[in-house]
Amino acid sequence: MDSTVTSSPPILKTNPRCGLRIGVDGLIRQPKWGHLKDLHKSIKLCEEALVATDPVISSLGQNLEINSMTVIPSFVHQYLKGDADSADTLGSSWSWIYEPVGISKNDAFKKPGLLEQINTTADKSDYLWYSLSTVIKDNEPFLEDGSQTVLHVESLGHALHAFVNGKLAGSGTGNAGNAKVAVKIPVTLLPGKNTIDLLSLTAGLQNYGAFFELQGAGITGPVKLEGLKNGTTVDLSSLQWTYQIGLKGEELGLSSGNSRWVTQPALPTKQPLIWYKVSPTSGCSNCNYRGSYSSSKCLKNCAKPSQTLYHVPRSWVESSGNTLVLFEEIGGDPTQIAFATKQSASLCSHVSESHPLPVDMWSSNSEAERKAGPVLSLECPFPNQVISSIKFASFGTPRGTCGSFSHGQCKSTRALSIVQKACIGSKRCSIGASAGTFGDPCRGVAKSLAVEASCE
């Protein structure tokens, strides 16, 4: 088998007859969804780290600067149990900028028909504008009798907002079981030229998996006006549409600071397409988000968001000068947002024998390291802290969660002393979660290691 190594990019190219392409790290070059499948598995292992605590909610007050963002936390295989001990308000004044409805960027382009979103945006943005101008004749019956025309829009997902002549007419969203959206929205049209702007977005639903790129998203039609003269329907799908990838606010870089922000005592709320900004010094609900998402999950009240708790990694937050930016699509009140921090009281981790090896050992050349098994790691979250005591340690079949661990019928009598010796007095420690470390208290039974520690 012939092979050559290129310097850039670092890919080992093999003879095409072999049908194999691997990177210089020895990993097979899989489709994007293959790597995301492994990432998803790793994130699921950290599920308890995101949902184990219930911090106290504190209002941000009247002072907020917000821009829509997707939070991707950095995960450590441990979780903290404690109370929110910081309830500072976000700042002294709100700022805002209106997002233009429809086409507002110079890179907009025209194409006949409706384009699929994922391939059109090419990961540049979660948003794609579809814009069309249509002429309504003066003799349409609905102009005379006051009846409304219905705008029928079908999309592959995940959500859409319809604007007619610059005003929000209606919205629709998909769900985890079916991302597709189909809406029939009563609209008021005027004689002459009318503009229909459709904002499609991909967010909140499945964005990985086998052949994900073939599933598609966005408004692929049909888009129709129903209830015109003599009850006829006009299909707008094949007409020439104008497209804009992303929002004007994204192009302006609002999340990184911009002089165009408006600051006035009267904060506009419950309006669509508006960016808010505030500088926080330190937000959460008691809803349990574990498991798969569904449209009815964690739904508190009608017209309320189904998810209200977002994790902001501590490493993202500075001691001062933090900026939070939010893009409001359909109308809300940013002053109702709360932001809370957590001070750990206990440091916990629970690792089973079936967990994968630590990431830094995946590429190890040592046979002994690869056979060592999963590792439980603990690390105090703040500088100058060390592990002062071990509140609980059990290897076998422990039950419960952080703060309420208990021994199962199978347990090693050496677990507590081994963990104390390895961890007390250190900022961080690692212990192999295997019978090789603690002995085998019950052969043939799947075992795990649970530890709760305190840092001072």
Short mmCIF file of N, CA, C and O in Angstrom, two decimals, residues 295-409:
data_model
loop_
_atom_site.label_atom_id
_atom_site.label_comp_id
_atom_site.label_asym_id
_atom_site.label_seq_id
_atom_site.Cartn_x
_atom_site.Cartn_y
_atom_site.Cartn_z
N SER A 295 -41.37 18.66 23.24
CA SER A 295 -42.02 19.97 23.18
C SER A 295 -42.77 20.30 24.46
O SER A 295 -43.05 21.46 24.74
N SER A 296 -43.12 19.28 25.25
CA SER A 296 -43.87 19.53 26.49
C SER A 296 -42.99 19.50 27.72
O SER A 296 -43.48 19.64 28.83
N LYS A 297 -41.69 19.33 27.54
CA LYS A 297 -40.80 19.19 28.69
C LYS A 297 -40.51 20.54 29.34
O LYS A 297 -40.18 21.51 28.66
N CYS A 298 -40.62 20.60 30.65
CA CYS A 298 -40.30 21.80 31.42
C CYS A 298 -41.13 23.00 30.98
O CYS A 298 -40.68 24.14 31.06
N LEU A 299 -42.31 22.75 30.48
CA LEU A 299 -43.18 23.85 30.07
C LEU A 299 -43.92 24.36 31.29
O LEU A 299 -44.71 23.63 31.90
N LYS A 300 -43.65 25.59 31.70
CA LYS A 300 -44.25 26.13 32.92
C LYS A 300 -45.60 26.78 32.63
O LYS A 300 -46.59 26.49 33.24
N ASN A 301 -45.61 27.73 31.70
CA ASN A 301 -46.84 28.44 31.37
C ASN A 301 -46.90 28.66 29.88
O ASN A 301 -45.91 28.55 29.17
N CYS A 302 -48.08 28.95 29.39
CA CYS A 302 -48.24 29.18 27.97
C CYS A 302 -47.44 30.40 27.55
O CYS A 302 -47.35 31.38 28.27
N ALA A 303 -46.82 30.34 26.38
CA ALA A 303 -46.02 31.44 25.83
C ALA A 303 -44.74 31.70 26.61
O ALA A 303 -44.15 32.76 26.51
N LYS A 304 -44.31 30.73 27.40
CA LYS A 304 -43.05 30.83 28.13
C LYS A 304 -42.03 29.91 27.48
O LYS A 304 -42.38 28.89 26.87
N PRO A 305 -40.75 30.23 27.59
CA PRO A 305 -39.74 29.35 26.98
C PRO A 305 -39.70 27.99 27.65
O PRO A 305 -39.87 27.88 28.86
N SER A 306 -39.47 26.93 26.84
CA SER A 306 -39.42 25.58 27.40
C SER A 306 -38.11 25.34 28.13
O SER A 306 -38.00 24.42 28.94
N GLN A 307 -37.09 26.13 27.86
CA GLN A 307 -35.83 26.04 28.60
C GLN A 307 -35.47 27.41 29.13
O GLN A 307 -35.41 28.38 28.38
N THR A 308 -35.26 27.48 30.43
CA THR A 308 -34.93 28.76 31.05
C THR A 308 -33.60 28.73 31.78
O THR A 308 -33.17 29.74 32.31
N LEU A 309 -32.95 27.57 31.82
CA LEU A 309 -31.68 27.43 32.53
C LEU A 309 -30.56 27.17 31.54
O LEU A 309 -30.61 26.22 30.76
N TYR A 310 -29.55 28.02 31.52
CA TYR A 310 -28.39 27.87 30.65
C TYR A 310 -27.12 27.93 31.49
O TYR A 310 -26.98 28.80 32.34
N HIS A 311 -26.23 27.01 31.24
CA HIS A 311 -24.98 26.96 31.99
C HIS A 311 -23.93 27.84 31.31
O HIS A 311 -23.67 27.73 30.12
N VAL A 312 -23.35 28.75 32.07
CA VAL A 312 -22.25 29.58 31.59
C VAL A 312 -20.97 29.09 32.26
O VAL A 312 -20.84 29.16 33.49
N PRO A 313 -20.02 28.56 31.51
CA PRO A 313 -18.79 28.04 32.12
C PRO A 313 -18.08 29.11 32.94
O PRO A 313 -17.98 30.27 32.53
N ARG A 314 -17.59 28.72 34.09
CA ARG A 314 -16.91 29.67 34.97
C ARG A 314 -15.71 30.29 34.28
O ARG A 314 -15.35 31.45 34.52
N SER A 315 -15.07 29.52 33.40
CA SER A 315 -13.88 30.04 32.72
C SER A 315 -14.20 31.18 31.77
O SER A 315 -13.31 31.91 31.36
N TRP A 316 -15.49 31.35 31.42
CA TRP A 316 -15.88 32.46 30.54
C TRP A 316 -16.05 33.77 31.31
O TRP A 316 -16.09 34.83 30.70
N VAL A 317 -16.20 33.70 32.63
CA VAL A 317 -16.58 34.87 33.41
C VAL A 317 -15.35 35.52 34.01
O VAL A 317 -14.53 34.86 34.66
N GLU A 318 -15.20 36.81 33.78
CA GLU A 318 -14.10 37.59 34.35
C GLU A 318 -14.57 38.26 35.64
O GLU A 318 -15.77 38.33 35.93
N SER A 319 -13.62 38.78 36.41
CA SER A 319 -13.97 39.45 37.67
C SER A 319 -14.76 40.73 37.43
O SER A 319 -15.51 41.19 38.30
N SER A 320 -14.59 41.34 36.25
CA SER A 320 -15.35 42.55 35.90
C SER A 320 -15.36 42.68 34.38
O SER A 320 -14.60 42.00 33.68
N GLY A 321 -16.22 43.56 33.88
CA GLY A 321 -16.25 43.83 32.45
C GLY A 321 -16.92 42.76 31.62
O GLY A 321 -16.68 42.67 30.40
N ASN A 322 -17.77 41.90 32.21
CA ASN A 322 -18.48 40.87 31.46
C ASN A 322 -19.63 41.49 30.67
O ASN A 322 -20.29 42.42 31.14
N THR A 323 -19.89 40.97 29.49
CA THR A 323 -20.98 41.46 28.66
C THR A 323 -21.84 40.28 28.20
O THR A 323 -21.33 39.29 27.69
N LEU A 324 -23.14 40.39 28.39
CA LEU A 324 -24.09 39.39 27.93
C LEU A 324 -24.96 40.02 26.85
O LEU A 324 -25.48 41.11 27.04
N VAL A 325 -25.10 39.33 25.72
CA VAL A 325 -25.89 39.87 24.60
C VAL A 325 -26.96 38.87 24.22
O VAL A 325 -26.72 37.67 24.15
N LEU A 326 -28.20 39.35 23.99
CA LEU A 326 -29.34 38.51 23.69
C LEU A 326 -30.06 39.05 22.48
O LEU A 326 -30.25 40.26 22.36
N PHE A 327 -30.46 38.16 21.56
CA PHE A 327 -31.27 38.57 20.41
C PHE A 327 -32.69 38.08 20.64
O PHE A 327 -32.94 36.88 20.72
N GLU A 328 -33.63 38.99 20.76
CA GLU A 328 -35.03 38.65 20.98
C GLU A 328 -35.73 38.59 19.64
O GLU A 328 -35.77 39.57 18.90
N GLU A 329 -36.32 37.42 19.32
CA GLU A 329 -36.91 37.22 18.00
C GLU A 329 -38.37 37.67 17.92
O GLU A 329 -38.78 38.30 16.94
N ILE A 330 -39.19 37.31 18.93
CA ILE A 330 -40.62 37.56 18.79
C ILE A 330 -41.19 38.48 19.85
O ILE A 330 -42.37 38.79 19.82
N GLY A 331 -40.38 38.94 20.80
CA GLY A 331 -40.86 39.88 21.81
C GLY A 331 -40.81 39.32 23.21
O GLY A 331 -41.43 38.32 23.50
N GLY A 332 -40.05 39.99 24.07
CA GLY A 332 -39.92 39.56 25.46
C GLY A 332 -39.42 40.71 26.31
O GLY A 332 -39.24 41.82 25.84
N ASP A 333 -39.20 40.41 27.60
CA ASP A 333 -38.76 41.43 28.54
C ASP A 333 -37.44 40.97 29.16
O ASP A 333 -37.42 40.10 30.04
N PRO A 334 -36.31 41.52 28.73
CA PRO A 334 -35.02 41.06 29.24
C PRO A 334 -34.79 41.37 30.71
O PRO A 334 -33.91 40.77 31.33
N THR A 335 -35.58 42.26 31.29
CA THR A 335 -35.38 42.59 32.70
C THR A 335 -35.78 41.42 33.61
O THR A 335 -35.50 41.44 34.81
N GLN A 336 -36.44 40.41 33.04
CA GLN A 336 -36.86 39.27 33.84
C GLN A 336 -35.77 38.19 33.93
O GLN A 336 -35.94 37.17 34.58
N ILE A 337 -34.64 38.42 33.27
CA ILE A 337 -33.56 37.44 33.27
C ILE A 337 -32.79 37.52 34.59
O ILE A 337 -32.57 38.60 35.12
N ALA A 338 -32.39 36.36 35.10
CA ALA A 338 -31.60 36.30 36.33
C ALA A 338 -30.26 35.63 36.04
O ALA A 338 -30.15 34.79 35.14
N PHE A 339 -29.25 35.99 36.79
CA PHE A 339 -27.91 35.44 36.62
C PHE A 339 -27.37 35.10 37.99
O PHE A 339 -27.35 35.94 38.88
N ALA A 340 -26.96 33.85 38.21
CA ALA A 340 -26.52 33.43 39.53
C ALA A 340 -25.21 32.67 39.43
O ALA A 340 -24.94 32.00 38.43
N THR A 341 -24.39 32.77 40.46
CA THR A 341 -23.16 31.99 40.54
C THR A 341 -23.27 31.01 41.71
O THR A 341 -24.09 31.20 42.61
N LYS A 342 -22.45 29.97 41.68
CA LYS A 342 -22.50 28.94 42.71
C LYS A 342 -21.16 28.85 43.44
O LYS A 342 -20.11 28.88 42.81
N GLN A 343 -21.23 28.75 44.74
CA GLN A 343 -20.05 28.48 45.56
C GLN A 343 -20.16 27.03 46.04
O GLN A 343 -21.16 26.65 46.64
N SER A 344 -19.16 26.23 45.75
CA SER A 344 -19.28 24.81 46.04
C SER A 344 -19.19 24.54 47.53
O SER A 344 -18.40 25.13 48.24
N ALA A 345 -20.06 23.64 47.99
CA ALA A 345 -19.97 23.12 49.35
C ALA A 345 -19.39 21.72 49.33
O ALA A 345 -18.68 21.33 50.24
N SER A 346 -19.71 20.96 48.29
CA SER A 346 -19.17 19.61 48.15
C SER A 346 -18.71 19.39 46.73
O SER A 346 -19.24 19.97 45.78
N LEU A 347 -17.71 18.55 46.61
CA LEU A 347 -17.14 18.19 45.32
C LEU A 347 -17.38 16.70 45.13
O LEU A 347 -16.98 15.90 45.98
N CYS A 348 -18.08 16.31 44.07
CA CYS A 348 -18.48 14.92 43.91
C CYS A 348 -18.11 14.38 42.54
O CYS A 348 -17.97 15.12 41.56
N SER A 349 -17.98 13.06 42.48
CA SER A 349 -17.80 12.37 41.21
C SER A 349 -18.27 10.94 41.38
O SER A 349 -18.14 10.34 42.46
N HIS A 350 -18.83 10.38 40.30
CA HIS A 350 -19.35 9.02 40.32
C HIS A 350 -18.99 8.38 38.99
O HIS A 350 -19.50 8.78 37.94
N VAL A 351 -18.09 7.41 38.99
CA VAL A 351 -17.57 6.80 37.78
C VAL A 351 -17.75 5.29 37.87
O VAL A 351 -17.42 4.67 38.89
N SER A 352 -18.26 4.69 36.80
CA SER A 352 -18.45 3.25 36.78
C SER A 352 -17.35 2.57 35.98
O SER A 352 -16.59 3.22 35.26
N GLU A 353 -17.27 1.25 36.11
CA GLU A 353 -16.26 0.49 35.38
C GLU A 353 -16.47 0.54 33.88
O GLU A 353 -15.56 0.28 33.10
N SER A 354 -17.70 0.90 33.44
CA SER A 354 -18.00 0.96 32.01
C SER A 354 -17.66 2.31 31.38
O SER A 354 -17.79 2.47 30.18
N HIS A 355 -17.26 3.30 32.21
CA HIS A 355 -16.89 4.60 31.65
C HIS A 355 -15.64 4.45 30.79
O HIS A 355 -14.78 3.59 31.06
N PRO A 356 -15.50 5.31 29.76
CA PRO A 356 -14.29 5.27 28.94
C PRO A 356 -13.08 5.82 29.69
O PRO A 356 -13.22 6.47 30.73
N LEU A 357 -11.91 5.58 29.14
CA LEU A 357 -10.69 6.12 29.71
C LEU A 357 -10.69 7.64 29.61
O LEU A 357 -11.39 8.22 28.78
N PRO A 358 -9.90 8.34 30.45
CA PRO A 358 -9.74 9.77 30.28
C PRO A 358 -9.23 10.11 28.87
O PRO A 358 -8.48 9.33 28.27
N VAL A 359 -9.63 11.25 28.36
CA VAL A 359 -9.30 11.63 26.98
C VAL A 359 -7.80 11.63 26.73
O VAL A 359 -7.33 11.21 25.67
N ASP A 360 -7.01 12.08 27.72
CA ASP A 360 -5.57 12.17 27.50
C ASP A 360 -4.89 10.81 27.42
O ASP A 360 -3.69 10.71 27.14
N MET A 361 -5.64 9.74 27.67
CA MET A 361 -5.07 8.40 27.58
C MET A 361 -5.50 7.66 26.31
O MET A 361 -5.06 6.55 26.06
N TRP A 362 -6.38 8.30 25.50
CA TRP A 362 -6.88 7.63 24.31
C TRP A 362 -5.77 7.31 23.31
O TRP A 362 -5.82 6.31 22.62
N SER A 363 -4.79 8.19 23.22
CA SER A 363 -3.72 8.00 22.24
C SER A 363 -2.45 7.45 22.88
O SER A 363 -1.38 7.50 22.29
N SER A 364 -2.55 6.93 24.11
CA SER A 364 -1.38 6.41 24.81
C SER A 364 -0.83 5.17 24.11
O SER A 364 -1.57 4.32 23.62
N ASN A 365 0.49 5.09 24.08
CA ASN A 365 1.15 3.92 23.50
C ASN A 365 1.39 2.83 24.55
O ASN A 365 1.86 1.74 24.23
N SER A 366 1.09 3.15 25.81
CA SER A 366 1.34 2.21 26.90
C SER A 366 0.18 1.22 27.02
O SER A 366 -0.97 1.62 27.22
N GLU A 367 0.50 -0.06 26.90
CA GLU A 367 -0.53 -1.08 27.03
C GLU A 367 -1.10 -1.09 28.43
O GLU A 367 -2.30 -1.29 28.65
N ALA A 368 -0.26 -0.83 29.43
CA ALA A 368 -0.72 -0.81 30.82
C ALA A 368 -1.72 0.31 31.06
O ALA A 368 -2.72 0.13 31.77
N GLU A 369 -1.45 1.50 30.48
CA GLU A 369 -2.36 2.62 30.67
C GLU A 369 -3.70 2.34 30.01
O GLU A 369 -4.75 2.69 30.55
N ARG A 370 -3.68 1.73 28.83
CA ARG A 370 -4.93 1.47 28.13
C ARG A 370 -5.78 0.44 28.85
O ARG A 370 -7.00 0.43 28.75
N LYS A 371 -5.15 -0.45 29.61
CA LYS A 371 -5.87 -1.48 30.34
C LYS A 371 -6.21 -1.06 31.76
O LYS A 371 -6.83 -1.81 32.50
N ALA A 372 -5.78 0.15 32.15
CA ALA A 372 -5.96 0.58 33.53
C ALA A 372 -7.43 0.81 33.87
O ALA A 372 -7.83 0.70 35.02
N GLY A 373 -8.25 1.15 32.90
CA GLY A 373 -9.66 1.37 33.14
C GLY A 373 -9.99 2.82 33.43
O GLY A 373 -9.11 3.69 33.43
N PRO A 374 -11.25 3.11 33.71
CA PRO A 374 -11.69 4.49 33.95
C PRO A 374 -11.06 5.07 35.21
O PRO A 374 -10.66 4.35 36.12
N VAL A 375 -11.01 6.39 35.25
CA VAL A 375 -10.38 7.10 36.37
C VAL A 375 -11.34 8.13 36.93
O VAL A 375 -11.97 8.88 36.18
N LEU A 376 -11.49 8.18 38.24
CA LEU A 376 -12.26 9.23 38.91
C LEU A 376 -11.33 10.37 39.26
O LEU A 376 -10.28 10.16 39.88
N SER A 377 -11.70 11.59 38.84
CA SER A 377 -10.86 12.76 39.07
C SER A 377 -11.63 13.81 39.87
O SER A 377 -12.81 14.06 39.61
N LEU A 378 -10.97 14.44 40.81
CA LEU A 378 -11.52 15.53 41.60
C LEU A 378 -10.56 16.71 41.55
O LEU A 378 -9.34 16.52 41.56
N GLU A 379 -11.10 17.92 41.50
CA GLU A 379 -10.26 19.11 41.51
C GLU A 379 -11.02 20.26 42.15
O GLU A 379 -12.17 20.55 41.78
N CYS A 380 -10.43 20.91 43.13
CA CYS A 380 -11.06 22.05 43.77
C CYS A 380 -11.21 23.18 42.78
O CYS A 380 -10.29 23.46 41.99
N PRO A 381 -12.35 23.89 42.79
CA PRO A 381 -12.64 24.87 41.73
C PRO A 381 -11.91 26.20 41.85
O PRO A 381 -11.82 26.93 40.86
N PHE A 382 -11.39 26.54 43.04
CA PHE A 382 -10.80 27.86 43.21
C PHE A 382 -9.31 27.76 43.53
O PHE A 382 -8.86 26.78 44.13
N PRO A 383 -8.54 28.78 43.14
CA PRO A 383 -7.11 28.79 43.48
C PRO A 383 -6.91 28.74 45.00
O PRO A 383 -7.75 29.21 45.77
N ASN A 384 -5.82 28.19 45.40
CA ASN A 384 -5.43 28.10 46.82
C ASN A 384 -6.32 27.18 47.63
O ASN A 384 -6.22 27.16 48.87
N GLN A 385 -7.23 26.45 47.00
CA GLN A 385 -8.04 25.48 47.71
C GLN A 385 -7.40 24.09 47.61
O GLN A 385 -6.77 23.76 46.60
N VAL A 386 -7.56 23.29 48.67
CA VAL A 386 -7.13 21.90 48.65
C VAL A 386 -8.26 21.04 49.19
O VAL A 386 -9.16 21.53 49.90
N ILE A 387 -8.24 19.76 48.88
CA ILE A 387 -9.23 18.82 49.40
C ILE A 387 -8.95 18.60 50.88
O ILE A 387 -7.88 18.09 51.25
N SER A 388 -9.89 18.98 51.72
CA SER A 388 -9.67 18.95 53.17
C SER A 388 -10.23 17.69 53.83
O SER A 388 -9.74 17.28 54.89
N SER A 389 -11.28 17.10 53.24
CA SER A 389 -11.85 15.90 53.85
C SER A 389 -12.61 15.11 52.80
O SER A 389 -13.02 15.64 51.77
N ILE A 390 -12.80 13.81 53.09
CA ILE A 390 -13.60 12.94 52.24
C ILE A 390 -14.87 12.58 53.01
O ILE A 390 -14.83 11.87 54.01
N LYS A 391 -15.99 13.11 52.56
CA LYS A 391 -17.26 12.88 53.26
C LYS A 391 -17.82 11.49 52.97
O LYS A 391 -18.50 10.90 53.82
N PHE A 392 -17.57 10.99 51.76
CA PHE A 392 -18.11 9.69 51.39
C PHE A 392 -17.22 9.07 50.33
O PHE A 392 -16.73 9.78 49.42
N ALA A 393 -17.00 7.79 50.41
CA ALA A 393 -16.28 7.05 49.38
C ALA A 393 -16.76 5.61 49.41
O ALA A 393 -16.80 4.98 50.47
N SER A 394 -17.15 5.09 48.24
CA SER A 394 -17.63 3.72 48.17
C SER A 394 -17.34 3.15 46.80
O SER A 394 -17.64 3.79 45.78
N PHE A 395 -16.74 1.97 46.78
CA PHE A 395 -16.54 1.23 45.54
C PHE A 395 -17.35 -0.06 45.62
O PHE A 395 -17.17 -0.86 46.54
N GLY A 396 -18.28 -0.20 44.70
CA GLY A 396 -19.19 -1.34 44.69
C GLY A 396 -20.46 -0.97 43.98
O GLY A 396 -20.44 -0.73 42.77
N THR A 397 -21.55 -0.87 44.73
CA THR A 397 -22.84 -0.49 44.13
C THR A 397 -23.45 0.68 44.90
O THR A 397 -24.57 0.58 45.44
N PRO A 398 -22.74 1.83 45.01
CA PRO A 398 -23.28 2.98 45.75
C PRO A 398 -24.51 3.54 45.05
O PRO A 398 -24.67 3.42 43.84
N ARG A 399 -25.36 4.18 45.85
CA ARG A 399 -26.60 4.77 45.34
C ARG A 399 -26.63 6.26 45.67
O ARG A 399 -25.86 6.75 46.48
N GLY A 400 -27.59 6.97 45.05
CA GLY A 400 -27.82 8.37 45.37
C GLY A 400 -27.04 9.33 44.50
O GLY A 400 -26.38 8.95 43.53
N THR A 401 -27.11 10.60 44.87
CA THR A 401 -26.43 11.68 44.16
C THR A 401 -25.59 12.49 45.14
O THR A 401 -25.59 12.22 46.35
N CYS A 402 -24.92 13.49 44.64
CA CYS A 402 -24.03 14.31 45.46
C CYS A 402 -24.78 14.88 46.66
O CYS A 402 -25.83 15.50 46.51
N GLY A 403 -24.27 14.64 47.83
CA GLY A 403 -24.91 15.09 49.06
C GLY A 403 -25.79 14.05 49.70
O GLY A 403 -26.18 14.18 50.87
N SER A 404 -26.13 13.00 48.93
CA SER A 404 -27.00 11.95 49.49
C SER A 404 -26.54 10.56 49.05
O SER A 404 -27.35 9.67 48.88
N PHE A 405 -25.22 10.41 48.83
CA PHE A 405 -24.70 9.08 48.50
C PHE A 405 -24.94 8.12 49.66
O PHE A 405 -24.91 8.50 50.84
N SER A 406 -25.13 6.84 49.33
CA SER A 406 -25.23 5.80 50.36
C SER A 406 -24.63 4.51 49.82
O SER A 406 -24.53 4.31 48.61
N HIS A 407 -24.19 3.64 50.72
CA HIS A 407 -23.58 2.38 50.33
C HIS A 407 -24.64 1.40 49.82
O HIS A 407 -25.77 1.36 50.32
N GLY A 408 -24.27 0.60 48.83
CA GLY A 408 -25.12 -0.48 48.38
C GLY A 408 -24.76 -1.77 49.11
O GLY A 408 -23.91 -1.79 50.02
N GLN A 409 -25.38 -2.86 48.71
CA GLN A 409 -25.10 -4.14 49.34
C GLN A 409 -23.67 -4.59 49.07
O GLN A 409 -23.06 -5.29 49.88
#
